[in-house]
PDB file of N, CA and C in Angstrom:
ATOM      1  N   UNK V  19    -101.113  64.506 122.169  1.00  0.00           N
ATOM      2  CA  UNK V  19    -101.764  65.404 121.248  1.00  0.00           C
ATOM      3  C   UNK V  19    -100.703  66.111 120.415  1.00  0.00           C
ATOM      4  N   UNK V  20    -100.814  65.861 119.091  1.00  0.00           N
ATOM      5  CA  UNK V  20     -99.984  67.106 118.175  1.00  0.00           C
ATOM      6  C   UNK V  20     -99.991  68.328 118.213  1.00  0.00           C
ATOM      7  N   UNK V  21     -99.267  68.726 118.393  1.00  0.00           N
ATOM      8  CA  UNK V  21     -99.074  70.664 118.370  1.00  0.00           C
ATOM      9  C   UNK V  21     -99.185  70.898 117.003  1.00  0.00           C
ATOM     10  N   UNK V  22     -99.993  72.051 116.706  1.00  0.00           N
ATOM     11  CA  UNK V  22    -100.588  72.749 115.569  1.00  0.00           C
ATOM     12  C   UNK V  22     -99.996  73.708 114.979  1.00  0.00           C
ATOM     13  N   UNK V  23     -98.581  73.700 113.774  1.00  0.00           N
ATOM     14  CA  UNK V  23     -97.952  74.874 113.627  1.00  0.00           C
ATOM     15  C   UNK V  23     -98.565  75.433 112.190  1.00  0.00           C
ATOM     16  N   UNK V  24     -97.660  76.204 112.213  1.00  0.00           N
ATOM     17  CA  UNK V  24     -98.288  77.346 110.918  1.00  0.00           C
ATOM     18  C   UNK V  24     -98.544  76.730 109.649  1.00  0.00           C
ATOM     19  N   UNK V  25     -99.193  76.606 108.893  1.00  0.00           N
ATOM     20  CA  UNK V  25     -99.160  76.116 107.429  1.00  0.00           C
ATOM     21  C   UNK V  25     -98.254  77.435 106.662  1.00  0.00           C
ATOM     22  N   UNK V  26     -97.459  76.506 105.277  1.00  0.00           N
ATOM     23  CA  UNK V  26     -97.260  77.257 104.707  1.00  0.00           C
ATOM     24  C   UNK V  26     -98.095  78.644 103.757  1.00  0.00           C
ATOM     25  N   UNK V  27     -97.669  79.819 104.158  1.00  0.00           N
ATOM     26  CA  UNK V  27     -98.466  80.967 103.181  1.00  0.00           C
ATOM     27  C   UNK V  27     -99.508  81.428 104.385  1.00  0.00           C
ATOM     28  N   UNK V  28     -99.572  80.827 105.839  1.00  0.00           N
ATOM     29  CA  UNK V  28    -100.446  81.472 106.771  1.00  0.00           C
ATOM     30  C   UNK V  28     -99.792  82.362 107.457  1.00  0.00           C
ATOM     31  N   UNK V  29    -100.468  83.430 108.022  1.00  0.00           N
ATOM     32  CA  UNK V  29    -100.128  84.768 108.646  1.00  0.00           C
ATOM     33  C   UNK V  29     -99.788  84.523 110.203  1.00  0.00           C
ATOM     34  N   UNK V  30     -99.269  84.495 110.929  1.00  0.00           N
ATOM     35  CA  UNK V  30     -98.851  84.580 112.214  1.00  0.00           C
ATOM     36  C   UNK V  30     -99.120  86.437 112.894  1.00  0.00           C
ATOM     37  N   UNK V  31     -99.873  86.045 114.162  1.00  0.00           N
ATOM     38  CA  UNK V  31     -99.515  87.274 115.124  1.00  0.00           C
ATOM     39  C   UNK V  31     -98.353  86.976 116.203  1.00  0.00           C
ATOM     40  N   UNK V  32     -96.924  87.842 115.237  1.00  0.00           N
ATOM     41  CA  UNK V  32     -96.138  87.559 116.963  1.00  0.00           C
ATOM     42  C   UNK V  32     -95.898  89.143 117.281  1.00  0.00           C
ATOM     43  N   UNK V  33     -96.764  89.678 117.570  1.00  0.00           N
ATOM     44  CA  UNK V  33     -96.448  91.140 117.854  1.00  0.00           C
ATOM     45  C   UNK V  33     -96.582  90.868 119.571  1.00  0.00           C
ATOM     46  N   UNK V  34     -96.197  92.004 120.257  1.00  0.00           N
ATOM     47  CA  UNK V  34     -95.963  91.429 121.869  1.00  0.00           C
ATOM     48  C   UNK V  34     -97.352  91.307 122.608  1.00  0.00           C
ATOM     49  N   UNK V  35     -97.177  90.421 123.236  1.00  0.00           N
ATOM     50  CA  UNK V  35     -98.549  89.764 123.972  1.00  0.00           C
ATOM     51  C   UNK V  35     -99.176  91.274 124.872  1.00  0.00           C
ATOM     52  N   UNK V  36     -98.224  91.974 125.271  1.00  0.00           N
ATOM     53  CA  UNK V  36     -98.944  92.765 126.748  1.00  0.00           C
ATOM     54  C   UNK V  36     -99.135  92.246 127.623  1.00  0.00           C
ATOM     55  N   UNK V  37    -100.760  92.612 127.905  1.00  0.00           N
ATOM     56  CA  UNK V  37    -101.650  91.910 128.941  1.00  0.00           C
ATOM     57  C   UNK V  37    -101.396  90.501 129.292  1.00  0.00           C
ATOM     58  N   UNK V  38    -101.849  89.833 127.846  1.00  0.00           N
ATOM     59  CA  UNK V  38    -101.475  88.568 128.267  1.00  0.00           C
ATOM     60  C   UNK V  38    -100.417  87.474 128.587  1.00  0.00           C
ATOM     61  N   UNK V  39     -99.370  87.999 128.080  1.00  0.00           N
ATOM     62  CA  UNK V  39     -97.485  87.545 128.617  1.00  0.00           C
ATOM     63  C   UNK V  39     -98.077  86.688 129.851  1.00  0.00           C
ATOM     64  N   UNK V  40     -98.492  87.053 131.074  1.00  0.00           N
ATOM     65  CA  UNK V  40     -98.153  86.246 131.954  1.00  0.00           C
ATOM     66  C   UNK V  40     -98.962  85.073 132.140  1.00  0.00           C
ATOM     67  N   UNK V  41    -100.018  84.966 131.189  1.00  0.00           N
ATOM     68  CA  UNK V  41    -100.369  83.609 131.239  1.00  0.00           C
ATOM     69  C   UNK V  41     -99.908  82.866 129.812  1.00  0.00           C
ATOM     70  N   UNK V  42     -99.050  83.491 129.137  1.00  0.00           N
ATOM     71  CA  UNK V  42     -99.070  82.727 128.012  1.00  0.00           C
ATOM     72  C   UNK V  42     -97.692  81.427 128.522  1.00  0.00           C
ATOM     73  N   UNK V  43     -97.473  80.698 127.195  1.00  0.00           N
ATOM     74  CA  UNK V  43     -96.622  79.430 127.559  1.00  0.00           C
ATOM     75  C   UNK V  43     -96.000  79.850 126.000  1.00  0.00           C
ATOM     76  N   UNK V  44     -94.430  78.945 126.479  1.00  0.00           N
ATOM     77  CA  UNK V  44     -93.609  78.644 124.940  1.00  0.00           C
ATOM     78  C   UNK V  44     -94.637  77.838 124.135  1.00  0.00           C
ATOM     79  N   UNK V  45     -94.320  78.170 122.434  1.00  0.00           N
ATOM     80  CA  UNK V  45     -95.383  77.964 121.957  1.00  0.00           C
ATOM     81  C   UNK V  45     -94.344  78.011 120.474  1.00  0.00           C
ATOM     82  N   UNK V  46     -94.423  76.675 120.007  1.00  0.00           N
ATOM     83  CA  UNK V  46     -93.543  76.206 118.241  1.00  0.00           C
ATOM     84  C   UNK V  46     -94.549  76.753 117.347  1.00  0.00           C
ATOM     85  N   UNK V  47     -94.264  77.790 116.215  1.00  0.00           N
ATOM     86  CA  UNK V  47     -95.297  78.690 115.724  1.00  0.00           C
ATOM     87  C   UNK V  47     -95.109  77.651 114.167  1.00  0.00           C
ATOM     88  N   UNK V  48     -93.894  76.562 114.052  1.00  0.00           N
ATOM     89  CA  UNK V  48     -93.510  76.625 112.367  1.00  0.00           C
ATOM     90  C   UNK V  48     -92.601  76.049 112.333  1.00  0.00           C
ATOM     91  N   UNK V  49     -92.358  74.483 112.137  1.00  0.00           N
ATOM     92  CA  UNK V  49     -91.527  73.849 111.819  1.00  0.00           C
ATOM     93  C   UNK V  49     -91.118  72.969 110.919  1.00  0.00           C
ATOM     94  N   UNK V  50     -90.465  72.888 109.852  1.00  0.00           N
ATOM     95  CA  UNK V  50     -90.189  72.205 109.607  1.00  0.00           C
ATOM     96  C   UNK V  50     -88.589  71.749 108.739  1.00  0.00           C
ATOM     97  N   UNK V  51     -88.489  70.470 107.513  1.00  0.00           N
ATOM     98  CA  UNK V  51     -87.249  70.157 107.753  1.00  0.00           C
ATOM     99  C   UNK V  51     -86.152  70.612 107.876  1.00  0.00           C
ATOM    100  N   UNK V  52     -86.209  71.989 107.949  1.00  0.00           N
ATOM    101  CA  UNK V  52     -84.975  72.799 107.967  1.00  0.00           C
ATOM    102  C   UNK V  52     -85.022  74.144 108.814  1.00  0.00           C
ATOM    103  N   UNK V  53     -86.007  74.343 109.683  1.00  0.00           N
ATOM    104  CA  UNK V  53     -86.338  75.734 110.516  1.00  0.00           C
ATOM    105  C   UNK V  53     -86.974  75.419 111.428  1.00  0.00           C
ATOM    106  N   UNK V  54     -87.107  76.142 112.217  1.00  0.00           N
ATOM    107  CA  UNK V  54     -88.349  75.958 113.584  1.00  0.00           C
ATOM    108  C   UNK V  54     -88.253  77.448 113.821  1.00  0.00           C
ATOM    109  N   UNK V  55     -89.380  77.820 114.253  1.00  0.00           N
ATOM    110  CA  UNK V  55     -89.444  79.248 114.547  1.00  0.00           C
ATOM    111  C   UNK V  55     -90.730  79.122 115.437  1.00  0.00           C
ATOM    112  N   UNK V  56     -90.442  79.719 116.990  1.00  0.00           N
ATOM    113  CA  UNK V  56     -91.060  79.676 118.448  1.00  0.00           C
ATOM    114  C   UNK V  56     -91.165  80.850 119.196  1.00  0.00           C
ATOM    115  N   UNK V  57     -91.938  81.291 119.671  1.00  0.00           N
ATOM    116  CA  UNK V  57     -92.102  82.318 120.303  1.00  0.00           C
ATOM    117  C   UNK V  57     -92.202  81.743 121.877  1.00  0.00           C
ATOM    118  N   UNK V  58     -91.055  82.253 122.176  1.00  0.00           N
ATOM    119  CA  UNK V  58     -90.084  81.610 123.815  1.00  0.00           C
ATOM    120  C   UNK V  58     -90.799  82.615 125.020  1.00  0.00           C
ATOM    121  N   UNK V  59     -91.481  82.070 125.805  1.00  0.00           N
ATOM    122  CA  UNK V  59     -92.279  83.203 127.095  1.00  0.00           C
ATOM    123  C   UNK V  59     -91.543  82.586 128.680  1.00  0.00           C
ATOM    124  N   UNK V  60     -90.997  83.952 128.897  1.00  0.00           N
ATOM    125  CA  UNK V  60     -90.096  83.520 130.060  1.00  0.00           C
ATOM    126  C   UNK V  60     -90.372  84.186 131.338  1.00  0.00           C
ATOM    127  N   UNK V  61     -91.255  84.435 132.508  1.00  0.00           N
ATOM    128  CA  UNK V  61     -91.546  85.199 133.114  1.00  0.00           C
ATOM    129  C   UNK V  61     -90.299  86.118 133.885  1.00  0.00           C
ATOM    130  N   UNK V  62     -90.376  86.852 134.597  1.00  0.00           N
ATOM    131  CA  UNK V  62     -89.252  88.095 135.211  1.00  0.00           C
ATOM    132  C   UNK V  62     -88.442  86.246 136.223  1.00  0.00           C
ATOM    133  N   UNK V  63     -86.993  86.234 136.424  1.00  0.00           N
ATOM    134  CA  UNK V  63     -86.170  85.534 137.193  1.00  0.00           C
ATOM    135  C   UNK V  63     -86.334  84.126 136.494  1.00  0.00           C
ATOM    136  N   UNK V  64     -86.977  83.212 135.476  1.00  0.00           N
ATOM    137  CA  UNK V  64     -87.035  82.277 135.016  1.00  0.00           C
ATOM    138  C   UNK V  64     -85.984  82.167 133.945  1.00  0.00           C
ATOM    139  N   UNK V  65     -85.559  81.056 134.023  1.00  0.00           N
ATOM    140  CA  UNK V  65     -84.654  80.926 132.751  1.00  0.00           C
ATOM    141  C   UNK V  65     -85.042  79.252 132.039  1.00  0.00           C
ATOM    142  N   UNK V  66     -84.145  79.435 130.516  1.00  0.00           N
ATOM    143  CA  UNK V  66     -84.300  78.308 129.742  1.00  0.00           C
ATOM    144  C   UNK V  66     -82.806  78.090 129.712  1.00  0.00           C
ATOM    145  N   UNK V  67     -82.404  76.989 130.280  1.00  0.00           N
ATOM    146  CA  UNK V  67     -81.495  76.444 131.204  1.00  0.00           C
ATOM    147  C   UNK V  67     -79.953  75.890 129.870  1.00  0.00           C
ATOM    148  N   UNK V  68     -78.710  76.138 129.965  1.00  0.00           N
ATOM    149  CA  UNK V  68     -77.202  76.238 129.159  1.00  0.00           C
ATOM    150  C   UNK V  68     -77.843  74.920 127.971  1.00  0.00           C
ATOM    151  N   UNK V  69     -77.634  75.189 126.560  1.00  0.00           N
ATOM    152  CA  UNK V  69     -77.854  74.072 125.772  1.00  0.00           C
ATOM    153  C   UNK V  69     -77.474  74.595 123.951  1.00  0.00           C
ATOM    154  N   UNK V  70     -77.352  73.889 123.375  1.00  0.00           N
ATOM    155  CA  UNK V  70     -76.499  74.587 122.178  1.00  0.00           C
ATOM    156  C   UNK V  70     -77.368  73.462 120.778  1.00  0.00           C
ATOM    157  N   UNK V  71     -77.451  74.166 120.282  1.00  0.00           N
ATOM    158  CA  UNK V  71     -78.116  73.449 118.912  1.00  0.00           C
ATOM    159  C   UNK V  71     -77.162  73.439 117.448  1.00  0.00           C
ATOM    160  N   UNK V  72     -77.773  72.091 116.769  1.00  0.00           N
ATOM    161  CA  UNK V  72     -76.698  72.498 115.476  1.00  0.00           C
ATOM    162  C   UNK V  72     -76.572  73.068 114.573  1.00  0.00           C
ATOM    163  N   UNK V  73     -77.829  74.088 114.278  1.00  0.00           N
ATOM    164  CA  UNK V  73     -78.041  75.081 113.207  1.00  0.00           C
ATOM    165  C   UNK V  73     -77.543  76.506 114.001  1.00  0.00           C
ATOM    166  N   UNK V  74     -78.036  77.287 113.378  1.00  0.00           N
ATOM    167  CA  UNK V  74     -77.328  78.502 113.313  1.00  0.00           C
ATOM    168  C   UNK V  74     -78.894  79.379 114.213  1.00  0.00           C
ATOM    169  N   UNK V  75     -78.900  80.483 115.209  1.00  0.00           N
ATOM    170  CA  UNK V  75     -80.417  80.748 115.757  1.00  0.00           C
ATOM    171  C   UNK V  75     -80.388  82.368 116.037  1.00  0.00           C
ATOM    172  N   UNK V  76     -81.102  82.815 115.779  1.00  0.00           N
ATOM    173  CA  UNK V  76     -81.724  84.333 116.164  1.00  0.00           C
ATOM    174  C   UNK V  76     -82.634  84.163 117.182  1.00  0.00           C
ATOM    175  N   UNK V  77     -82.462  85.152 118.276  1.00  0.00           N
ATOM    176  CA  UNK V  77     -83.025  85.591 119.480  1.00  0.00           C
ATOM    177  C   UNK V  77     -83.443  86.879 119.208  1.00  0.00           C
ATOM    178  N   UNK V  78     -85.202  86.863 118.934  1.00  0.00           N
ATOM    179  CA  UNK V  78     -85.629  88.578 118.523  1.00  0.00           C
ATOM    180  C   UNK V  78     -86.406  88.983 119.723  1.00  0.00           C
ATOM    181  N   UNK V  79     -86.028  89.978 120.893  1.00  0.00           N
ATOM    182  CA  UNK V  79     -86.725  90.179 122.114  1.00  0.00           C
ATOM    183  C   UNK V  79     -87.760  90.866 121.735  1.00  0.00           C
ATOM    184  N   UNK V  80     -88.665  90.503 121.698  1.00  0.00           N
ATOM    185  CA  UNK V  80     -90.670  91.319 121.670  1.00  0.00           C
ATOM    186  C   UNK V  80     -91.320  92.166 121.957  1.00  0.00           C
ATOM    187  N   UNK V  81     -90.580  91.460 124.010  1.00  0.00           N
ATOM    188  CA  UNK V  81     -91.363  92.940 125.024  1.00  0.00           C
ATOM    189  C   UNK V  81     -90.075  91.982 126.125  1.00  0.00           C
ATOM    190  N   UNK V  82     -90.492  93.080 127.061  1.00  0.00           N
ATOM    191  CA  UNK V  82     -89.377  93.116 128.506  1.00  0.00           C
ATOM    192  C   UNK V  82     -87.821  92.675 128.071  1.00  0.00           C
ATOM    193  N   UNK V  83     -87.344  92.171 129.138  1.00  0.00           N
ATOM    194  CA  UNK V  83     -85.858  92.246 128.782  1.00  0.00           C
ATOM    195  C   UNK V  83     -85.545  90.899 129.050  1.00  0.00           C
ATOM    196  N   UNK V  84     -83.949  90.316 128.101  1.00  0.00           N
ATOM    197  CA  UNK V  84     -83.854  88.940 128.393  1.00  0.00           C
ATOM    198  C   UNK V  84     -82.316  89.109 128.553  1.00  0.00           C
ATOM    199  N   UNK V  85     -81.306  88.300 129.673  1.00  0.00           N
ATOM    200  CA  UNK V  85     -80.189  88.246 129.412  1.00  0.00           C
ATOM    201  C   UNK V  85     -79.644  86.442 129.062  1.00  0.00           C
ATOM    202  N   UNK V  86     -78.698  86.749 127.666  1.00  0.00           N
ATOM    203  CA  UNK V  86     -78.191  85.470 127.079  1.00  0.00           C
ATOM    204  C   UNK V  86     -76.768  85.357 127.421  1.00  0.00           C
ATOM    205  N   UNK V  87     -76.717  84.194 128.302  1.00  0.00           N
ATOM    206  CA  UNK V  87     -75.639  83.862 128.698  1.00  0.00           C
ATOM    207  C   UNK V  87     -75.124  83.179 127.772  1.00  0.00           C
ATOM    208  N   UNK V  88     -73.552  83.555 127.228  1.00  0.00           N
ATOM    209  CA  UNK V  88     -72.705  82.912 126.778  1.00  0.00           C
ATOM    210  C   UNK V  88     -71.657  82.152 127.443  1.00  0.00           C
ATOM    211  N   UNK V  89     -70.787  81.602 126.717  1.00  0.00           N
ATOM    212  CA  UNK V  89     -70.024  81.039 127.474  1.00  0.00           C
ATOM    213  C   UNK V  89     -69.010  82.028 128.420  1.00  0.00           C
ATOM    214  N   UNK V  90     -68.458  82.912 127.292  1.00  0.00           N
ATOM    215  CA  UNK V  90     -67.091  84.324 128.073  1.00  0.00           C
ATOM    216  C   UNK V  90     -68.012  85.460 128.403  1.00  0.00           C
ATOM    217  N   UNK V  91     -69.655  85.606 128.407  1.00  0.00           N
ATOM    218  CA  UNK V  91     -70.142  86.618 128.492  1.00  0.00           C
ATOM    219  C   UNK V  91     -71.522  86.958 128.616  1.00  0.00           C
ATOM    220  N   UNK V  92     -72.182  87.977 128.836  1.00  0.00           N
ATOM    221  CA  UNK V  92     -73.832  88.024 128.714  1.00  0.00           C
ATOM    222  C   UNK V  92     -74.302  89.257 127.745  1.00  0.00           C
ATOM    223  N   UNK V  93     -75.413  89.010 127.266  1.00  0.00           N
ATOM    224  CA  UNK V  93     -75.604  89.777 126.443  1.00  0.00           C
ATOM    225  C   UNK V  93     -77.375  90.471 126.798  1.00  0.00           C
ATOM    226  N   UNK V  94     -77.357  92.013 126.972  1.00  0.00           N
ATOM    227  CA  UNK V  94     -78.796  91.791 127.103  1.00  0.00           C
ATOM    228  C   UNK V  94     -79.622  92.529 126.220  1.00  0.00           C
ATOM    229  N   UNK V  95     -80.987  91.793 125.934  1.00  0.00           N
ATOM    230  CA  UNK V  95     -81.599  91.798 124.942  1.00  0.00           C
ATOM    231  C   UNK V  95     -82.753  93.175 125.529  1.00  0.00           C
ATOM    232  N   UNK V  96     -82.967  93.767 124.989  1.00  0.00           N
ATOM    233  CA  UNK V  96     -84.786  94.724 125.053  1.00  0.00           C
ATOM    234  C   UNK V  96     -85.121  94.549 124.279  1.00  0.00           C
ATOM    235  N   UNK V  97     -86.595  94.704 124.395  1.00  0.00           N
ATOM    236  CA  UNK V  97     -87.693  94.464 123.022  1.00  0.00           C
ATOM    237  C   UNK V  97     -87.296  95.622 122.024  1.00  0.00           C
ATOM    238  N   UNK V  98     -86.901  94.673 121.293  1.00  0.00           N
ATOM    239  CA  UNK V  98     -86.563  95.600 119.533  1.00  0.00           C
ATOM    240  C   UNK V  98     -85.471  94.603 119.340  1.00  0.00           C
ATOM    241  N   UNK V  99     -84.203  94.120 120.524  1.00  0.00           N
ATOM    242  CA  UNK V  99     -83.613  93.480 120.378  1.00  0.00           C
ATOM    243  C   UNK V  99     -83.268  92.356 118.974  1.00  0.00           C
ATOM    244  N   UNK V 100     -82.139  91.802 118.602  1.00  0.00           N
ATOM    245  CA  UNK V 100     -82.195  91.180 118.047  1.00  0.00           C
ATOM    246  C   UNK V 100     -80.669  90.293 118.188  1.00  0.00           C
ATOM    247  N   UNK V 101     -80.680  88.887 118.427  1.00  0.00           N
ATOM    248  CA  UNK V 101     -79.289  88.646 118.392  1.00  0.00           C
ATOM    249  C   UNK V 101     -79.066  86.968 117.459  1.00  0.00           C
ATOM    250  N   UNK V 102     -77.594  87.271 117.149  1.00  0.00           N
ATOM    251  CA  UNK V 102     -77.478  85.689 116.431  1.00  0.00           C
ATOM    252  C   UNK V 102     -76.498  84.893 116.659  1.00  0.00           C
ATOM    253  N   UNK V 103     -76.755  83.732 116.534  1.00  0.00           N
ATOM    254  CA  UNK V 103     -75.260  82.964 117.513  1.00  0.00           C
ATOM    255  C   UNK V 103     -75.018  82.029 116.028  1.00  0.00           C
ATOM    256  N   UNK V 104     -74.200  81.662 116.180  1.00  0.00           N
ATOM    257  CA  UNK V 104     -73.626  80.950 115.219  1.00  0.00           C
ATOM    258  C   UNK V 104     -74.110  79.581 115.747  1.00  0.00           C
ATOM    259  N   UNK V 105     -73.958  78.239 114.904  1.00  0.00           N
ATOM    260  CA  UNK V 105     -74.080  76.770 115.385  1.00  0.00           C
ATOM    261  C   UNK V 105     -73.714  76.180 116.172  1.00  0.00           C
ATOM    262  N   UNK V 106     -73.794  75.333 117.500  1.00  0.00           N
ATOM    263  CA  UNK V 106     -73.350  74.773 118.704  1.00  0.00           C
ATOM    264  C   UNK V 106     -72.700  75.768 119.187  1.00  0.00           C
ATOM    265  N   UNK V 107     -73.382  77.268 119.424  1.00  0.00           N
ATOM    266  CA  UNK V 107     -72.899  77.921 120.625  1.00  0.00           C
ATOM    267  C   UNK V 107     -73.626  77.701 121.483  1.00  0.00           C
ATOM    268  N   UNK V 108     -73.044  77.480 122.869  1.00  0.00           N
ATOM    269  CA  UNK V 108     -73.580  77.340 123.935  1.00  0.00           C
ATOM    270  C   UNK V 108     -74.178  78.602 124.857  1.00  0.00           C
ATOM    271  N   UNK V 109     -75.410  78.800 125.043  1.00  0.00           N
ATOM    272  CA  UNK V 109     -76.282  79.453 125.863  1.00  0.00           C
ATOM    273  C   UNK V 109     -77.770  79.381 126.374  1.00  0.00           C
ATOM    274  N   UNK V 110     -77.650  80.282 127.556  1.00  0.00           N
ATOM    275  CA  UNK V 110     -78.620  80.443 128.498  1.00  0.00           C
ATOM    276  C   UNK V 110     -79.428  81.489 127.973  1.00  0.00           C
ATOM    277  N   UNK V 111     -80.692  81.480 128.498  1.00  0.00           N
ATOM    278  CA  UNK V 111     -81.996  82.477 128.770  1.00  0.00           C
ATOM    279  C   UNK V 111     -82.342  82.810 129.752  1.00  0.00           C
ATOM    280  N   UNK V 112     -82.289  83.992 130.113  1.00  0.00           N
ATOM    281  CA  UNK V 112     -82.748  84.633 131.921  1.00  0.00           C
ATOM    282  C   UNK V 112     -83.560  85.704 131.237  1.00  0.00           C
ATOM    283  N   UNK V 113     -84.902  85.303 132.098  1.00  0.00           N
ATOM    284  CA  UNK V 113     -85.658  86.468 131.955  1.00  0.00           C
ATOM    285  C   UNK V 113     -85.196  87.470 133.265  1.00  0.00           C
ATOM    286  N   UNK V 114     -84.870  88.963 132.911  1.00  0.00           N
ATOM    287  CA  UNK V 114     -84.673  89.935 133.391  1.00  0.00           C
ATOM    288  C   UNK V 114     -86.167  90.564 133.910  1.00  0.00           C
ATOM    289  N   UNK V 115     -87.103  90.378 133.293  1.00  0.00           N
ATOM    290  CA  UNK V 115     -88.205  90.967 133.126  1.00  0.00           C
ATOM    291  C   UNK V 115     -89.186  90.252 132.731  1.00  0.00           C
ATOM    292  N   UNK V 116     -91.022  89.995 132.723  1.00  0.00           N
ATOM    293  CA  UNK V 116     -91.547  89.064 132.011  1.00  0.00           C
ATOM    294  C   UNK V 116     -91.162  89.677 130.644  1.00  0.00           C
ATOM    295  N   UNK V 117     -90.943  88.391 129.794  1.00  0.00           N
ATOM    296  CA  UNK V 117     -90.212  88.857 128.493  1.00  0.00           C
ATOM    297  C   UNK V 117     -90.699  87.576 127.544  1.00  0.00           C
ATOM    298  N   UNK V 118     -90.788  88.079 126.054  1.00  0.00           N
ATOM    299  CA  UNK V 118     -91.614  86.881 125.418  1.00  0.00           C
ATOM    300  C   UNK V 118     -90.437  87.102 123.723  1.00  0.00           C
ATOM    301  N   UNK V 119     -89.573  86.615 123.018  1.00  0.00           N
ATOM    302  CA  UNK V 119     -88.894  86.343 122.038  1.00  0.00           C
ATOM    303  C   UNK V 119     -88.841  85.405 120.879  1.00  0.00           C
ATOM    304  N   UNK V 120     -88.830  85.633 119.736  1.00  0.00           N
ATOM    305  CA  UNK V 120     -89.090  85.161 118.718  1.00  0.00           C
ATOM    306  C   UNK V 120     -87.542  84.440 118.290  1.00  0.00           C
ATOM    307  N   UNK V 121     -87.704  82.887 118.061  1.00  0.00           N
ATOM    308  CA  UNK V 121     -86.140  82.577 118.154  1.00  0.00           C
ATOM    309  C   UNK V 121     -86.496  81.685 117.076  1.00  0.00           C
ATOM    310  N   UNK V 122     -85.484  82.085 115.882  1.00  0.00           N
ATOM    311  CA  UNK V 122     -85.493  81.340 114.883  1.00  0.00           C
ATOM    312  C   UNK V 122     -84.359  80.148 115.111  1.00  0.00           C
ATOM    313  N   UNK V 123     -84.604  78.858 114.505  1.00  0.00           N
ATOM    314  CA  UNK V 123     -83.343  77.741 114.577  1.00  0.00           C
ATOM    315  C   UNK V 123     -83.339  76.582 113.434  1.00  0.00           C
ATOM    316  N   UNK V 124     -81.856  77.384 112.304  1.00  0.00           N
ATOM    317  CA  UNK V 124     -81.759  76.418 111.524  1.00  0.00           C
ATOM    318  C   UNK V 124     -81.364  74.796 111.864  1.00  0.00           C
ATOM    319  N   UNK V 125     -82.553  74.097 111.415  1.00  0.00           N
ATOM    320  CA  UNK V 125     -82.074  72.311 112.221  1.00  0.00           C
ATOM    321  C   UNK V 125     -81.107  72.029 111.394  1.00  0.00           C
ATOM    322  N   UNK V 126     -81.081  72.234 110.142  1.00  0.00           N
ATOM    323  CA  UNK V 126     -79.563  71.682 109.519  1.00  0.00           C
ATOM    324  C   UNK V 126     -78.917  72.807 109.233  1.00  0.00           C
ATOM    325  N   UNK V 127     -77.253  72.071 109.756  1.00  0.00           N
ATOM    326  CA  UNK V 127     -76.215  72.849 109.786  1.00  0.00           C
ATOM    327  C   UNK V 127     -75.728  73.339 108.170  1.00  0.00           C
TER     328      UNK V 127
END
């Protein structure tokens, strides 16, 4: 089955789930040839496991807390958060907290 992303000029709700965080799932809101933009749901002790992409990506934390492992370091995110890595940096996602983030990723470098 195809996943259903945003049309261009349509409105998105990514304001923070609340209530519902713990049943929600990662979810691709908008992709295409040059962006993807996903709203990443990670429950409290779960992580999205060391991996590096070739565009350039923003990590915007929503609600709860997330720590991003770098390679020399960690960084941690709270909702308001906002962070940006440059292209083929390598990192991790640990949810600290149930925590849900808006992660933009340019596909071309």
């Amino acid at each position: 089955m195809a996943l259903a992303h945003a049309s261009p000029g349509q409105a998105l709700d990514v304001r923070p789930l609340g209530p519902r965080l713990a049943d929600a799932k990662t979810l691709a809101l908008f992709k295409s040839e040059d962006l993807e933009i996903l709203r990443l749901v990670l429950l409290a002790g779960r992580s999205f496991p060391q991996h590096k992409v070739p565009g350039e990506v923003t990590i915007h934390c929503l609600e709860g807390s997330l720590d991003i492992q770098l390679e020399a370091r960690s960084v941690r995110l709270e909702a308001g958060a906002l962070l940006f890595l440059t292209r083929h940096t390598v990192h991790a996602v640990h949810a600290v907290t149930d925590a849900s983030a808006l992660v933009t990723i340019c596909l071309k470098p």
